[in-house]
Short mmCIF file of C-alpha atoms in Angstrom, two decimals:
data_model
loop_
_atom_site.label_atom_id
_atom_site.label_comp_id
_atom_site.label_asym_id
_atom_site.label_seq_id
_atom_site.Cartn_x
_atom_site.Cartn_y
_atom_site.Cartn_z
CA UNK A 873 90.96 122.94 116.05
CA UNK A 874 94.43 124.08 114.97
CA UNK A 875 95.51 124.85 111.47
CA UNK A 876 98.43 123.53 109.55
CA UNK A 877 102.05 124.64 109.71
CA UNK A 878 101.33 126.52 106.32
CA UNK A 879 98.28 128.87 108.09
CA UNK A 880 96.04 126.90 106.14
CA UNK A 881 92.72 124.76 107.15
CA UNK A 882 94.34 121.20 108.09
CA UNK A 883 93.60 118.33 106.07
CA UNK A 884 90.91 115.79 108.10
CA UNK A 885 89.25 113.95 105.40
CA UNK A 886 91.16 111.91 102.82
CA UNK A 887 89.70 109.78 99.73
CA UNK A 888 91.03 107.50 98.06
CA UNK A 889 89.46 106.71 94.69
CA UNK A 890 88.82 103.89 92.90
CA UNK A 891 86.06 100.86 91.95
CA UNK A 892 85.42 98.14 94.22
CA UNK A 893 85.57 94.45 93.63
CA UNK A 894 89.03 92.23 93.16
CA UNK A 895 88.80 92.46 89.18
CA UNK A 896 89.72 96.36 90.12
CA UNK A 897 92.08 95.82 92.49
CA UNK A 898 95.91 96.64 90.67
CA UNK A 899 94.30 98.57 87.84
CA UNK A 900 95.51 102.23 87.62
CA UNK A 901 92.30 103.91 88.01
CA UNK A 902 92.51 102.57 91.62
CA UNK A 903 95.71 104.29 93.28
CA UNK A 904 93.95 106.22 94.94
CA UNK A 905 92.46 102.90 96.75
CA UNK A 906 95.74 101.83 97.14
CA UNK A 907 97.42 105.34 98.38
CA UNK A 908 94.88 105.07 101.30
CA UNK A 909 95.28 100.94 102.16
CA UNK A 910 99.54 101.79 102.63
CA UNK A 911 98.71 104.96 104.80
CA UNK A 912 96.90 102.51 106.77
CA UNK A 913 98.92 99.50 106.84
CA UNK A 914 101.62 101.77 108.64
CA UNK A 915 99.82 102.86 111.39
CA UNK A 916 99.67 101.17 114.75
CA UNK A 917 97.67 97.93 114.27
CA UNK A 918 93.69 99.43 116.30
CA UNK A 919 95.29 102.75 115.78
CA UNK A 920 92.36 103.65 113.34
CA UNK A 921 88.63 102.19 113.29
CA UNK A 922 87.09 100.89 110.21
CA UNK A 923 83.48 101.59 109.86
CA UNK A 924 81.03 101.01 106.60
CA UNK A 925 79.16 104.09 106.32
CA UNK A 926 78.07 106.79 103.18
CA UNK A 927 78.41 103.65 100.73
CA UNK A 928 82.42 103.07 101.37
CA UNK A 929 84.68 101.64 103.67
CA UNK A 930 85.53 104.40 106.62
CA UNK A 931 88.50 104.73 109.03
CA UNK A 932 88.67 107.05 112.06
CA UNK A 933 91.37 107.53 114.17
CA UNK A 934 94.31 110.48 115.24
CA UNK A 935 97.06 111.38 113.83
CA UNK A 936 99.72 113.53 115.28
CA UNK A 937 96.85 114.76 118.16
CA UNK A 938 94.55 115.60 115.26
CA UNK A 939 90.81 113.65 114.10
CA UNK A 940 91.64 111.83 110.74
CA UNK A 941 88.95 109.97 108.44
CA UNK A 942 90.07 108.21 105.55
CA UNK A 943 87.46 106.81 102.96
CA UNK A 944 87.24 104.24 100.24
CA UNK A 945 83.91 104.94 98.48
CA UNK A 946 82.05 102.00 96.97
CA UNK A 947 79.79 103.88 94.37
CA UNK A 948 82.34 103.02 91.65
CA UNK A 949 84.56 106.24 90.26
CA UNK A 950 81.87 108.24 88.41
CA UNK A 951 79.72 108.54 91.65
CA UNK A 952 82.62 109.14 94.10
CA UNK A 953 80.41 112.41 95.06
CA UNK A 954 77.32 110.32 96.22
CA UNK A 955 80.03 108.83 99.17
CA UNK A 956 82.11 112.09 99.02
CA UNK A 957 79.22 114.60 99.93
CA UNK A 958 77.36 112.62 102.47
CA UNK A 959 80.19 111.83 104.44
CA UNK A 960 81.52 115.42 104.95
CA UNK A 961 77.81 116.82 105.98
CA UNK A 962 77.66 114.10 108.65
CA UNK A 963 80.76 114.99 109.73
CA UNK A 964 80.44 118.34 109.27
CA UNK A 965 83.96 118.47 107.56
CA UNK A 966 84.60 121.40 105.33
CA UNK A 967 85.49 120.96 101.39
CA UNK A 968 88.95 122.91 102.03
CA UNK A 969 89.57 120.19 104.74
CA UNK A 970 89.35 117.14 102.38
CA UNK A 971 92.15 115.86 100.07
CA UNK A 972 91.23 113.46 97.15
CA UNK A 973 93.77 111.25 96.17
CA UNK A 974 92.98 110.05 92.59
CA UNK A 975 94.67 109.01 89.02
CA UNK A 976 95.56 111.64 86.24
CA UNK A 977 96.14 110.55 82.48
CA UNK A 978 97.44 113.90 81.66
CA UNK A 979 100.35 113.11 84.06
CA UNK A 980 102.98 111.37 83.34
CA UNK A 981 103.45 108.03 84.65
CA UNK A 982 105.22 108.49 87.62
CA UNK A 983 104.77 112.33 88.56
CA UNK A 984 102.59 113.53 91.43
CA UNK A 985 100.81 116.75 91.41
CA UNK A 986 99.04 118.79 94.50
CA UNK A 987 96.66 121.05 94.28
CA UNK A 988 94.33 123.59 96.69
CA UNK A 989 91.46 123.20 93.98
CA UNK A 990 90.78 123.44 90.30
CA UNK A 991 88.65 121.99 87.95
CA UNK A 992 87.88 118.23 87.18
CA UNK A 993 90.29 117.63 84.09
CA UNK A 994 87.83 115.16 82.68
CA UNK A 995 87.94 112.51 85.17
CA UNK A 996 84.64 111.52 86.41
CA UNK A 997 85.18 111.10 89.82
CA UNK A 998 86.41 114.27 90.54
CA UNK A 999 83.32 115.57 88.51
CA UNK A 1000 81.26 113.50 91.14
CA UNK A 1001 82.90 115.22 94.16
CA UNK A 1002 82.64 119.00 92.74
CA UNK A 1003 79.18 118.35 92.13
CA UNK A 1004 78.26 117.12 95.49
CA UNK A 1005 80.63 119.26 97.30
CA UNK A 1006 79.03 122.42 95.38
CA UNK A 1007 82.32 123.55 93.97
CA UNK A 1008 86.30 122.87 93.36
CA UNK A 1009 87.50 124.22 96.31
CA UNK A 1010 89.12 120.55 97.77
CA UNK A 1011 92.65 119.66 97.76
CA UNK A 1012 93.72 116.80 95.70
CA UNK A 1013 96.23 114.65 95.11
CA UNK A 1014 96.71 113.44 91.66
CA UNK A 1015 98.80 110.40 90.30
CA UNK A 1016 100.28 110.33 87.03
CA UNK A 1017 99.35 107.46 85.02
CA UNK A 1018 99.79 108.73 81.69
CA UNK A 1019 97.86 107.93 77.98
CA UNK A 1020 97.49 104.52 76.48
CA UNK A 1021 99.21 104.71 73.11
CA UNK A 1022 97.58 101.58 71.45
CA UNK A 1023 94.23 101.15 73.63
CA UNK A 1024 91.12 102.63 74.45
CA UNK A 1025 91.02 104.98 77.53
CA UNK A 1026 88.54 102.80 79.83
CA UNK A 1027 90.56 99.67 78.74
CA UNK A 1028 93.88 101.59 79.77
CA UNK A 1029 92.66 102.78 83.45
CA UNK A 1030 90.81 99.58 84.29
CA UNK A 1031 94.25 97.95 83.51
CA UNK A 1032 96.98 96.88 85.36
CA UNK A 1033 100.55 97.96 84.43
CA UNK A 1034 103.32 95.40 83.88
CA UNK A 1035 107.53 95.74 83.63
CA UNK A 1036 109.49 98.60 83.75
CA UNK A 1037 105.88 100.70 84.11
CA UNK A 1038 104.74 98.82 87.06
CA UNK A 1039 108.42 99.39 89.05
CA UNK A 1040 107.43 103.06 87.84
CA UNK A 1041 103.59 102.97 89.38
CA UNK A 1042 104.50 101.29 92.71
CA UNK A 1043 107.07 103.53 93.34
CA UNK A 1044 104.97 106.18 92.69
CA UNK A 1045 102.09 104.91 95.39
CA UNK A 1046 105.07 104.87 98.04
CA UNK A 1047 105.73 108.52 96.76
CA UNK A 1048 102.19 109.69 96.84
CA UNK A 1049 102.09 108.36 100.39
CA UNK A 1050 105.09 110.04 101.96
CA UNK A 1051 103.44 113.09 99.79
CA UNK A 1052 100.00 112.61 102.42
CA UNK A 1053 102.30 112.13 105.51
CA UNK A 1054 104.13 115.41 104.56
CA UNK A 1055 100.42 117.20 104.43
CA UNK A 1056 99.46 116.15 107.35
CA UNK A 1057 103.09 116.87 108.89
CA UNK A 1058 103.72 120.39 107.72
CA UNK A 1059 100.62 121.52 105.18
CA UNK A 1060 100.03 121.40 101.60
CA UNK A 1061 102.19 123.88 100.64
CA UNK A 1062 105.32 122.42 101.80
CA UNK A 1063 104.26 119.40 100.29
CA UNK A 1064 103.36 121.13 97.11
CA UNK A 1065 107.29 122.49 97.27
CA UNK A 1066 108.65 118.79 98.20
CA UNK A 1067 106.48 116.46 96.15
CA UNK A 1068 105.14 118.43 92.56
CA UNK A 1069 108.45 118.35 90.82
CA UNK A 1070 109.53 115.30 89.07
CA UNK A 1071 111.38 112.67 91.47
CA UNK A 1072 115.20 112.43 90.80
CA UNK A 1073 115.87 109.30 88.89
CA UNK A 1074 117.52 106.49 89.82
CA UNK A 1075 121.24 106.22 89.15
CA UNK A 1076 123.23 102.90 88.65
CA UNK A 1077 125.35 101.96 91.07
CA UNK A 1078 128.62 101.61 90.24
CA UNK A 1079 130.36 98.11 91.26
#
C-alpha cells in the first residue's frame, strides 16, 4: 500500500460518531454521523457497500485507487471503542490509519480542528476509542460546537441548534467534509494547513 502525499500512513478507516436512533439524528453530538452520511451521499450511487458488522453500520469501497471503510458505530458515544477496536483488528487496520470525526465543546461553533493524536479532552467517545485502540495515536477530526451558556452539557449536545447557529453548524459539516476529501487527496498535513484556521467570514454583497 502507498502512503499519503505528506509521507505519512494514509487514512483507510474513518468514524463518524454519534448515537443512533431518529431522536439523535440533528443533535450536535452527532456530526460526526452526519460528516460520514454527506461523504457518502457524493459518491457514485454502488460506489461503496454498506455492511452491518462490529455493532455499526459499515461501508467499503475505493477511493482514488485506495481501500476505504467508513463506520457509523451503534454502541451509543461512550462505547464508540467497543465498534472502534473490533473493527480495525478484523481488518487489520492500524490506529495511525483511522481518522475519527467527532464534536468538540471546547471549539468554537464553527471551527474545525485536525489532529495526528492527543488525548481525549473529556469527551467520552474518544475515551472509548483510546481505550480500545490501546493508546492516542489516531487522527481525528474535531467539530466545534461550542458551550451551552444557559443549559446543562448532556442537554446542550443531545440538542439540535436553531437560527443563525444552525446556518453556522451546517456549514461547518460541508467544511468538515471537504476537510476529509482533502486527507484523503493530499494527507493530513496539508489539510491541517488548509482546514485548522478559522474559515473567512462571509461578506455582504453589495447591491
Amino acid at each position: 500500500m502507498t502512503g499519503s502525499r505528506d509521507g505519512m500512513d494514509p487514512i483507510i478507516l474513518i468514524v463518524g460518531l454519534g448515537n443512533p436512533g431518529d431522536e439523535y439524528r440533528s443533535s450536535r453530538h452527532n456530526c460526526g454521523f452526519m460528516v460520514v452520511e454527506k461523504l457518502l451521499a457524493g459518491f457514485p450511487a454502488g460506489r461503496f457497500e454498506e455492511k452491518a458488522m462490529a455493532q455499526s453500520r459499515v461501508f467499503s469501497g475505493k477511493y482514488r485507487g485506495r481501500e476505504l471503510t467508513l463506520q457509523m458505530p451503534l454502541t451509543y458515544m461512550n462505547l464508540s471503542g467497543e465498534a472502534v477496536g473490533p473493527l480495525c483488528r478484523k481488518l487489520q487496520i492500524k490506529p495511525e490509519n483511522v481518522l475519527v470525526v467527532v464534536d468538540d465543546m471546547d471549539l468554537p461553533l464553527g471551527r474545525l480542528r485536525l489532529r495526528r493524536s492527543g488525548a481525549s479532552g473529556g469527551h467520552n467517545g474518544l475515551k472509548s476509542i483510546i481505550g480500545e485502540l490501546g493508546g492516542e495515536n489516531f487522527n481525528r477530526l474535531r467539530l466545534g460546537i461550542g458551550r451551552p451558556e444557559k443549559r446543562g452539557e448532556v442537554d446542550f449536545v443531545l440538542s439540535g441548534c436553531e437560527g443563525e447557529e444552525k446556518k453556522l453548524f451546517d456549514a461547518m459539516i460541508e467544511r468538515a467534509v471537504q476537510a476529509v476529501q482533502y486527507v484523503l487527496k493530499a494527507g493530513m498535513a496539508a489539510a491541517m494547513n488548509s482546514f485548522n484556521a478559522a474559515p473567512e467570514p462571509e461578506t455582504e454583497k453589495q447591491p
